[in-house]
XYZ file of N, CA and C in Angstrom:
654
model
N -0.553 -29.965 21.125
C 0.413 -30.873 21.747
C 0.389 -30.693 23.258
N 0.362 -31.778 23.997
C 0.360 -31.669 25.464
C 1.746 -31.338 25.997
N 1.786 -30.957 27.260
C 3.039 -30.654 27.947
C 3.249 -31.621 29.091
N 4.476 -32.021 29.318
C 4.831 -32.786 30.508
C 5.294 -31.821 31.592
N 4.783 -31.992 32.800
C 5.135 -31.083 33.892
C 6.223 -31.701 34.757
N 7.268 -30.921 35.003
C 8.356 -31.326 35.879
C 8.488 -30.296 37.006
N 8.515 -30.756 38.244
C 8.637 -29.855 39.392
C 10.028 -30.004 39.990
N 10.768 -28.903 40.033
C 12.098 -28.885 40.622
C 12.009 -28.240 42.005
N 12.574 -28.887 43.022
C 12.520 -28.372 44.374
C 13.930 -28.125 44.902
N 14.088 -26.989 45.564
C 15.383 -26.667 46.133
C 15.204 -25.672 47.268
N 15.601 -26.063 48.478
C 15.596 -25.185 49.647
C 14.228 -24.528 49.869
N 13.187 -25.330 49.782
C 11.853 -24.830 50.054
C 11.177 -24.133 48.889
N 11.892 -23.943 47.791
C 11.312 -23.286 46.619
C 10.992 -24.332 45.556
N 10.007 -24.015 44.736
C 9.626 -24.897 43.644
C 9.646 -24.146 42.316
N 10.049 -24.836 41.285
C 9.987 -24.285 39.922
C 9.297 -25.333 39.048
N 8.263 -24.903 38.340
C 7.517 -25.803 37.468
C 7.961 -25.586 36.031
N 8.383 -26.645 35.396
C 8.797 -26.598 33.994
C 7.857 -27.447 33.162
N 7.532 -26.963 31.966
C 6.699 -27.730 31.050
C 7.559 -28.149 29.871
N 7.628 -29.432 29.639
C 8.530 -29.965 28.624
C 7.751 -30.773 27.596
N 8.384 -31.053 26.478
C 7.734 -31.760 25.382
C 7.767 -33.264 25.604
N 6.674 -33.960 25.269
C 6.686 -35.419 25.343
C 7.326 -36.066 24.120
N 7.700 -35.258 23.124
C 8.256 -35.796 21.892
C 9.709 -36.225 22.067
N 10.022 -37.409 21.591
C 11.403 -37.856 21.530
C 12.051 -37.329 20.256
N 13.374 -37.228 20.246
C 14.065 -36.721 19.061
C 13.732 -37.526 17.812
N 13.607 -38.830 17.962
C 13.324 -39.686 16.817
C 11.927 -39.410 16.270
N 10.995 -39.001 17.140
C 9.644 -38.665 16.692
C 9.650 -37.368 15.891
N 10.386 -36.377 16.380
C 10.501 -35.115 15.648
C 11.117 -35.353 14.272
N 12.180 -36.140 14.234
C 12.846 -36.446 12.971
C 11.911 -37.185 12.017
N 11.143 -38.120 12.537
C 10.231 -38.898 11.700
C 9.136 -38.014 11.105
N 8.580 -37.106 11.910
C 7.536 -36.203 11.417
C 8.097 -35.278 10.342
N 9.285 -34.719 10.589
C 9.897 -33.821 9.608
C 10.186 -34.551 8.298
N 10.662 -35.785 8.370
C 10.925 -36.561 7.161
C 9.637 -36.879 6.420
N 8.585 -37.202 7.176
C 7.287 -37.500 6.571
C 6.776 -36.309 5.757
N 6.859 -35.111 6.343
C 6.404 -33.912 5.637
C 7.312 -33.614 4.454
N 8.611 -33.693 4.657
C 9.563 -33.411 3.590
C 9.345 -34.316 2.378
N 8.884 -35.530 2.624
C 8.677 -36.486 1.541
C 7.291 -36.376 0.902
N 6.511 -35.369 1.320
C 5.227 -35.141 0.665
C 4.023 -35.201 1.573
N 4.223 -35.459 2.853
C 3.106 -35.526 3.783
C 2.650 -34.148 4.232
N 1.585 -34.127 5.008
C 1.042 -32.866 5.513
C 0.893 -32.923 7.022
N 1.056 -31.768 7.665
C 0.956 -31.661 9.121
C 0.031 -30.508 9.485
N -0.992 -30.800 10.287
C -1.863 -29.778 10.865
C -1.646 -29.824 12.370
N -1.024 -28.773 12.909
C -0.575 -28.766 14.300
C -1.266 -27.651 15.078
N -1.901 -28.026 16.194
C -2.514 -27.050 17.091
C -1.683 -26.943 18.364
N -1.491 -25.711 18.822
C -0.737 -25.469 20.044
C -1.687 -25.101 21.171
N -1.191 -25.161 22.381
C -1.946 -24.731 23.543
C -1.186 -23.612 24.237
N -1.912 -22.570 24.631
C -1.269 -21.459 25.337
C -1.294 -21.680 26.845
N -1.866 -22.759 27.296
C -2.042 -22.995 28.729
C -1.702 -24.447 29.029
N -1.003 -24.775 30.088
C -0.752 -23.987 31.296
C 0.567 -23.233 31.313
N 1.258 -23.125 30.216
C 2.458 -22.304 30.239
C 3.670 -23.009 29.693
N 3.492 -23.839 28.720
C 4.625 -24.514 28.106
C 4.221 -25.024 26.742
N 5.156 -25.484 25.983
C 4.839 -25.956 24.647
C 5.370 -27.355 24.436
N 4.463 -28.315 24.320
C 4.876 -29.664 23.993
C 5.387 -29.782 22.577
N 5.091 -28.791 21.736
C 5.469 -28.853 20.325
C 6.763 -28.111 20.014
N 7.402 -27.524 21.013
C 8.549 -26.657 20.741
C 9.647 -27.326 19.909
N 10.067 -28.567 20.190
C 11.092 -29.187 19.339
C 10.636 -29.331 17.889
N 9.337 -29.596 17.700
C 8.803 -29.736 16.354
C 8.770 -28.390 15.636
N 8.388 -27.337 16.354
C 8.396 -25.995 15.770
C 9.803 -25.606 15.339
N 10.775 -25.888 16.175
C 12.155 -25.541 15.844
C 12.644 -26.323 14.630
N 12.177 -27.561 14.481
C 12.569 -28.361 13.317
C 12.077 -27.741 12.018
N 10.935 -27.039 12.089
C 10.378 -26.380 10.908
C 10.700 -24.892 10.868
N 11.670 -24.451 11.657
C 12.138 -23.055 11.685
C 11.037 -22.074 12.061
N 10.163 -22.506 12.960
C 9.083 -21.646 13.447
C 9.456 -21.106 14.817
N 9.376 -19.790 14.977
C 9.625 -19.157 16.265
C 8.331 -19.115 17.061
N 8.436 -19.202 18.379
C 7.264 -19.376 19.229
C 7.370 -18.534 20.477
N 6.248 -17.884 20.836
C 6.141 -17.182 22.114
C 4.933 -17.741 22.848
N 5.186 -18.466 23.902
C 4.102 -19.063 24.663
C 3.373 -17.976 25.447
N 2.157 -18.258 25.842
C 1.404 -17.294 26.625
C 0.125 -16.885 25.928
N -0.209 -15.606 25.994
C -1.469 -15.093 25.477
C -1.195 -13.890 24.578
N -1.643 -13.960 23.340
C -1.515 -12.813 22.438
C -2.723 -11.896 22.639
N -2.443 -10.609 22.850
C -3.516 -9.670 23.207
C -3.263 -8.313 22.550
N -4.365 -7.681 22.117
C -4.301 -6.310 21.597
C -5.583 -5.606 22.001
N -5.466 -4.569 22.835
C -6.667 -3.949 23.404
C -7.564 -3.298 22.354
N -6.998 -2.852 21.236
C -7.805 -2.193 20.209
C -8.727 -3.173 19.487
N -8.348 -4.447 19.445
C -9.102 -5.425 18.670
C -9.755 -6.509 19.535
N -9.664 -6.390 20.842
C -10.282 -7.367 21.733
C -11.800 -7.302 21.558
N -12.469 -8.457 21.375
C -13.865 -8.451 20.938
C -14.875 -8.882 22.001
N -14.454 -9.106 23.245
C -15.428 -9.417 24.285
C -15.322 -8.392 25.410
N -16.364 -8.347 26.224
C -16.413 -7.400 27.330
C -15.455 -7.797 28.452
N -15.178 -9.092 28.554
C -14.327 -9.589 29.638
C -12.905 -9.056 29.488
N -12.359 -8.535 30.553
C -10.990 -8.048 30.547
C -10.037 -9.173 30.904
N -8.797 -9.009 30.505
C -7.793 -10.019 30.814
C -6.744 -10.069 29.723
N -5.823 -11.007 29.862
C -4.707 -11.085 28.926
C -4.951 -12.081 27.797
N -6.140 -12.669 27.776
C -6.475 -13.639 26.734
C -7.216 -12.914 25.614
N -6.554 -12.687 24.487
C -7.120 -11.882 23.417
C -8.132 -12.640 22.576
N -9.264 -11.996 22.306
C -10.283 -12.536 21.407
C -10.342 -11.626 20.177
N -10.238 -12.215 18.989
C -10.148 -11.432 17.770
C -11.203 -11.878 16.759
N -11.745 -10.917 15.993
C -12.466 -11.211 14.773
C -11.563 -10.777 13.629
N -11.094 -11.731 12.846
C -10.072 -11.476 11.831
C -10.709 -11.409 10.449
N -10.445 -10.327 9.725
C -10.958 -10.184 8.372
C -9.971 -9.410 7.515
N -10.294 -9.259 6.242
C -9.392 -8.573 5.317
C -9.284 -7.095 5.676
N -10.396 -6.493 6.087
C -10.416 -5.058 6.368
C -9.449 -4.677 7.480
N -9.340 -5.500 8.518
C -8.422 -5.163 9.611
C -7.040 -5.785 9.434
N -6.819 -6.426 8.286
C -5.496 -6.935 7.948
C -5.109 -8.231 8.630
N -6.060 -8.907 9.271
C -5.723 -10.115 10.014
C -6.040 -11.409 9.263
N -6.739 -11.312 8.130
C -7.034 -12.481 7.309
C -6.358 -12.307 5.953
N -5.391 -13.165 5.650
C -4.585 -13.039 4.437
C -5.125 -13.949 3.339
N -6.005 -13.409 2.498
C -6.576 -14.193 1.407
C -5.605 -14.366 0.245
N -4.408 -13.777 0.349
C -3.382 -13.970 -0.677
C -2.535 -15.223 -0.415
N -2.804 -15.901 0.677
C -2.060 -17.123 0.970
C -2.495 -18.231 0.010
N -1.580 -19.129 -0.366
C -1.934 -20.234 -1.268
C -3.085 -21.104 -0.783
N -3.343 -21.135 0.527
C -4.503 -21.859 1.038
C -5.773 -21.411 0.315
N -5.821 -20.117 -0.012
C -7.014 -19.568 -0.653
C -6.832 -19.377 -2.160
N -5.670 -18.900 -2.579
C -5.488 -18.609 -4.003
C -5.468 -19.865 -4.858
N -5.147 -21.017 -4.258
C -5.097 -22.254 -5.034
C -6.454 -22.951 -5.103
N -7.435 -22.460 -4.358
C -8.743 -23.120 -4.322
C -9.569 -22.728 -5.538
N -10.266 -23.707 -6.110
C -11.141 -23.420 -7.257
C -12.574 -23.157 -6.795
N -12.855 -23.375 -5.520
C -14.196 -23.182 -4.979
C -14.251 -21.867 -4.216
N -14.678 -20.815 -4.876
C -14.689 -19.494 -4.260
C -15.841 -19.317 -3.268
N -16.816 -20.212 -3.271
C -17.948 -20.089 -2.355
C -17.544 -20.376 -0.916
N -16.433 -21.068 -0.732
C -15.995 -21.417 0.630
C -14.970 -20.436 1.192
N -14.714 -19.338 0.480
C -13.732 -18.373 0.965
C -14.244 -17.683 2.228
N -13.476 -17.689 3.314
C -13.920 -16.983 4.519
C -13.804 -15.476 4.350
N -14.751 -14.746 4.913
C -14.661 -13.291 4.943
C -14.250 -12.786 6.318
N -14.507 -13.592 7.352
C -14.050 -13.258 8.700
C -13.922 -14.546 9.494
N -13.020 -14.519 10.464
C -12.706 -15.695 11.266
C -12.679 -15.304 12.736
N -13.311 -16.118 13.570
C -13.293 -15.890 15.011
C -12.085 -16.627 15.609
N -11.316 -15.915 16.415
C -10.087 -16.468 16.990
C -10.069 -16.166 18.473
N -9.962 -17.236 19.289
C -9.988 -17.065 20.736
C -8.678 -17.513 21.357
N -7.961 -16.578 21.926
C -6.953 -16.921 22.914
C -5.891 -17.893 22.408
N -4.840 -17.367 21.825
C -3.758 -18.211 21.369
C -2.405 -17.639 21.729
N -1.389 -18.449 21.557
C -0.012 -17.995 21.701
C 0.400 -17.296 20.401
N 1.680 -17.088 20.196
C 2.149 -16.387 18.999
C 3.245 -17.185 18.312
N 3.158 -17.287 16.977
C 4.208 -17.903 16.176
C 4.616 -16.928 15.083
N 5.814 -17.102 14.554
C 6.215 -16.320 13.394
C 7.312 -17.058 12.651
N 7.293 -16.901 11.336
C 8.266 -17.554 10.459
C 8.621 -16.573 9.352
N 7.920 -16.624 8.231
C 8.084 -15.643 7.158
C 6.760 -14.916 6.945
N 6.794 -13.636 6.547
C 5.540 -12.897 6.349
C 4.590 -13.577 5.367
N 5.132 -14.202 4.321
C 4.273 -14.839 3.325
C 3.608 -16.115 3.845
N 4.051 -16.608 4.999
C 3.454 -17.812 5.581
C 2.182 -17.518 6.368
N 1.923 -16.261 6.668
C 0.841 -15.916 7.588
C -0.532 -16.088 6.939
N -1.412 -16.799 7.633
C -2.806 -16.953 7.223
C -3.693 -16.079 8.097
N -3.535 -16.193 9.405
C -4.208 -15.327 10.370
C -3.129 -14.530 11.091
N -3.159 -13.219 10.917
C -2.101 -12.340 11.396
C -2.589 -11.511 12.571
N -1.826 -11.472 13.640
C -2.148 -10.559 14.724
C -1.778 -9.131 14.313
N -2.500 -8.132 14.815
C -2.200 -6.742 14.440
C -0.852 -6.283 14.971
N -0.334 -5.213 14.369
C 0.920 -4.626 14.840
C 0.820 -4.272 16.321
N 1.929 -4.440 16.997
C 2.047 -4.109 18.416
C 1.175 -5.009 19.297
N 0.949 -6.234 18.853
C 0.299 -7.220 19.714
C 1.266 -7.617 20.824
N 0.736 -7.761 22.032
C 1.551 -8.115 23.188
C 1.353 -9.590 23.511
N 2.442 -10.292 23.760
C 2.374 -11.664 24.242
C 2.693 -11.669 25.728
N 1.752 -12.178 26.519
C 1.930 -12.283 27.960
C 2.256 -13.725 28.316
N 3.370 -13.944 28.975
C 3.744 -15.281 29.425
C 3.744 -15.296 30.943
N 2.913 -16.165 31.511
C 2.814 -16.246 32.963
C 4.098 -16.788 33.577
N 4.467 -16.262 34.718
C 5.582 -16.818 35.481
C 5.063 -17.941 36.367
N 5.911 -18.887 36.669
C 5.478 -20.038 37.467
C 5.704 -19.855 38.958
N 6.638 -18.991 39.339
C 6.995 -18.911 40.759
C 6.912 -17.491 41.323
N 6.320 -16.559 40.588
C 6.227 -15.193 41.094
C 4.989 -14.525 40.511
N 4.715 -13.309 40.970
C 3.579 -12.544 40.464
C 3.885 -11.917 39.109
N 5.150 -11.889 38.744
C 5.540 -11.173 37.540
C 5.326 -12.037 36.296
N 5.101 -11.400 35.181
C 4.948 -12.099 33.912
C 5.802 -11.393 32.866
N 6.183 -12.140 31.868
C 6.968 -11.570 30.776
C 6.022 -10.994 29.727
N 6.387 -9.838 29.208
C 5.602 -9.192 28.170
C 6.514 -8.823 27.011
N 6.035 -9.107 25.797
C 6.800 -8.753 24.606
C 5.822 -8.313 23.524
N 6.085 -7.184 22.906
C 5.247 -6.682 21.820
C 5.962 -6.880 20.484
N 5.176 -7.168 19.447
C 5.765 -7.418 18.136
C 4.775 -7.069 17.035
N 5.308 -6.727 15.860
C 4.506 -6.524 14.660
C 4.461 -7.779 13.798
N 5.095 -8.854 14.245
C 5.286 -10.034 13.400
C 4.578 -11.287 13.898
N 3.754 -11.169 14.915
C 3.068 -12.339 15.454
C 1.959 -12.820 14.514
N 1.741 -14.116 14.506
C 0.639 -14.704 13.749
C -0.059 -15.750 14.597
N -1.353 -15.964 14.308
C -2.118 -16.992 14.982
C -2.215 -18.276 14.178
N -2.054 -18.164 12.853
C -2.019 -19.346 11.987
C -1.069 -19.088 10.837
N -0.197 -20.049 10.558
C 0.725 -19.954 9.428
C 0.655 -21.246 8.625
N 1.023 -21.164 7.356
C 1.074 -22.337 6.496
C 2.214 -22.183 5.503
N 2.928 -23.285 5.236
C 4.086 -23.176 4.353
C 4.440 -24.532 3.758
N 5.153 -24.479 2.656
C 5.716 -25.674 2.036
C 6.961 -26.088 2.819
N 7.169 -27.384 2.978
C 8.385 -27.900 3.594
C 8.816 -29.096 2.769
N 9.846 -28.914 1.949
C 10.217 -29.963 1.012
C 9.076 -30.205 0.052
N 8.620 -31.434 -0.055
C 7.488 -31.774 -0.911
C 6.161 -31.767 -0.162
N 6.205 -31.396 1.119
C 4.995 -31.437 1.928
C 4.515 -30.065 2.353
N 3.472 -30.067 3.173
C 2.839 -28.824 3.603
C 2.563 -28.865 5.104
N 2.655 -27.681 5.728
C 2.472 -27.559 7.179
C 1.534 -26.396 7.463
N 0.582 -26.603 8.362
C -0.220 -25.510 8.914
C -0.153 -25.611 10.427
N 0.142 -24.477 11.067
C 0.241 -24.403 12.522
C -0.719 -23.337 13.013
N -1.542 -23.687 14.002
C -2.514 -22.752 14.564
C -2.357 -22.701 16.077
N -2.393 -21.491 16.638
C -2.176 -21.356 18.077
C -3.471 -21.289 18.876
N -4.616 -21.227 18.218
C -5.903 -21.325 18.905
C -6.401 -22.746 18.745
N -6.297 -23.535 19.815
C -6.635 -24.947 19.712
C -8.130 -25.184 19.540
N -8.955 -24.138 19.670
C -10.395 -24.318 19.565
C -11.020 -23.673 18.351
N -10.222 -23.281 17.387
C -10.739 -22.499 16.264
C -11.772 -23.264 15.435
N -11.694 -24.590 15.454
C -12.631 -25.401 14.672
C -13.525 -26.267 15.565
N -13.694 -25.886 16.809
C -14.528 -26.685 17.699
C -15.990 -26.247 17.611
N -16.863 -26.954 18.308
C -18.292 -26.682 18.262
C -18.847 -26.668 19.677
N -18.900 -25.476 20.267
C -19.483 -25.338 21.601
C -19.779 -23.866 21.867
N -20.451 -23.604 22.967
C -20.726 -22.236 23.390
C -19.946 -21.926 24.661
N -19.368 -20.734 24.709
C -18.770 -20.231 25.937
C -19.719 -19.216 26.565
N -19.708 -19.128 27.888
C -20.462 -18.090 28.579
C -19.459 -17.252 29.357
N -19.231 -16.036 28.860
C -18.247 -15.138 29.434
C -18.986 -13.949 30.031
N -18.978 -13.853 31.358
C -19.740 -12.819 32.068
C -21.192 -12.819 31.623
N -21.788 -14.021 31.563
C -23.191 -14.237 31.190
C -23.484 -13.894 29.731
N -22.446 -13.650 28.955
C -22.624 -13.409 27.520
C -22.336 -14.700 26.757
N -23.292 -15.164 25.949
C -23.113 -16.382 25.172
C -22.242 -16.095 23.964
N -21.167 -16.846 23.821
C -20.233 -16.677 22.713
C -20.137 -17.998 21.964
N -20.514 -18.000 20.689
C -20.456 -19.212 19.880
C -19.017 -19.521 19.498
N -18.583 -20.726 19.787
C -17.212 -21.132 19.495
C -17.266 -22.481 18.786
N -16.911 -22.508 17.556
C -16.799 -21.431 16.573
C -17.226 -21.930 15.201
N -17.306 -23.212 15.005
C -17.462 -23.746 13.662
C -18.828 -23.419 13.069
N -19.840 -23.201 13.913
C -21.186 -22.943 13.418
C -21.623 -21.494 13.634
N -20.699 -20.648 14.042
C -21.000 -19.241 14.272
C -21.453 -18.599 12.961
N -22.681 -18.090 12.934
C -23.231 -17.533 11.698
C -22.611 -16.193 11.323
N -21.880 -15.570 12.254
C -21.295 -14.262 11.976
C -19.884 -14.365 11.399
N -19.287 -15.554 11.452
C -17.930 -15.728 10.935
C -17.855 -16.998 10.087
N -16.693 -17.224 9.480
C -16.537 -18.285 8.486
C -15.425 -19.258 8.855
N -15.380 -19.665 10.113
C -14.370 -20.640 10.510
C -14.525 -21.946 9.745
N -15.761 -22.313 9.410
C -15.991 -23.539 8.641
C -15.366 -23.437 7.255
N -15.492 -22.272 6.627
C -14.872 -22.064 5.321
C -13.357 -22.124 5.399
N -12.791 -21.592 6.477
C -11.342 -21.683 6.676
C -10.922 -23.137 6.797
N -11.678 -23.933 7.569
C -11.352 -25.342 7.742
C -11.369 -26.094 6.412
N -12.394 -25.847 5.594
C -12.494 -26.526 4.296
C -11.276 -26.219 3.436
N -10.887 -24.947 3.370
C -9.750 -24.569 2.539
C -8.432 -25.099 3.084
N -8.301 -25.120 4.402
C -7.096 -25.677 5.030
C -6.933 -27.151 4.667
N -8.005 -27.920 4.795
C -7.922 -29.353 4.508
C -7.681 -29.620 3.025
N -8.277 -28.817 2.161
C -8.036 -28.992 0.725
C -6.575 -28.720 0.379
N -6.016 -27.676 0.981
C -4.638 -27.331 0.683
C -3.677 -28.389 1.223
N -3.931 -28.848 2.447
C -3.044 -29.852 3.045
C -3.086 -31.173 2.302
N -4.265 -31.562 1.828
C -4.403 -32.824 1.134
C -4.147 -32.709 -0.375
N -3.913 -31.442 -0.809
C -3.637 -31.158 -2.224
C -4.805 -31.541 -3.116
N -6.006 -31.461 -2.551
C -7.241 -31.731 -3.308
C -7.959 -30.407 -3.538
N -7.705 -29.800 -4.683
C -8.286 -28.490 -4.982
C -9.440 -28.615 -5.972
């Protein structure tokens, strides 16, 4: 979801606010659509520092921390910074194959064993909703707009992707807007495949199972 930027000026100072483009009637319409049996696949953006989807997240009782989720123990690239890169699998506890997205599928050949995740914000709802889970003590960094300081918060409950029933419908929310894209990044001259065709991870398998679950075609 995009953000609308509003600049407030007062006595030579500026404050930049990022607000949602969604009208209340749009949020209500989407929630009713899902409640009546529809499905929602929602991607968030961690940049430039606001959430266009915040009213929609609140309508579905999803808590949100904008910024960058980072954990130094699991960061997977050489580049330093507050943008966390993760390889998520069952062994490190970040890929939850017990979620209905996977347990309801009859096609076991498409089950992901690991997922590449680049740079997302943090969401949390219920533990059973988590599909891609950030490790304990993950830090969320939120940039400040008018100073050098940034907000930092650590939590054991952050997730990068969640999925849940809402009335008769289904919702999946992902904070890495590029998890299913097809391109290469070059980070400090290191080629990083992002991500759908990466032979070392199974983002494609995750996508197949997500779409099957949302469309109720198992």
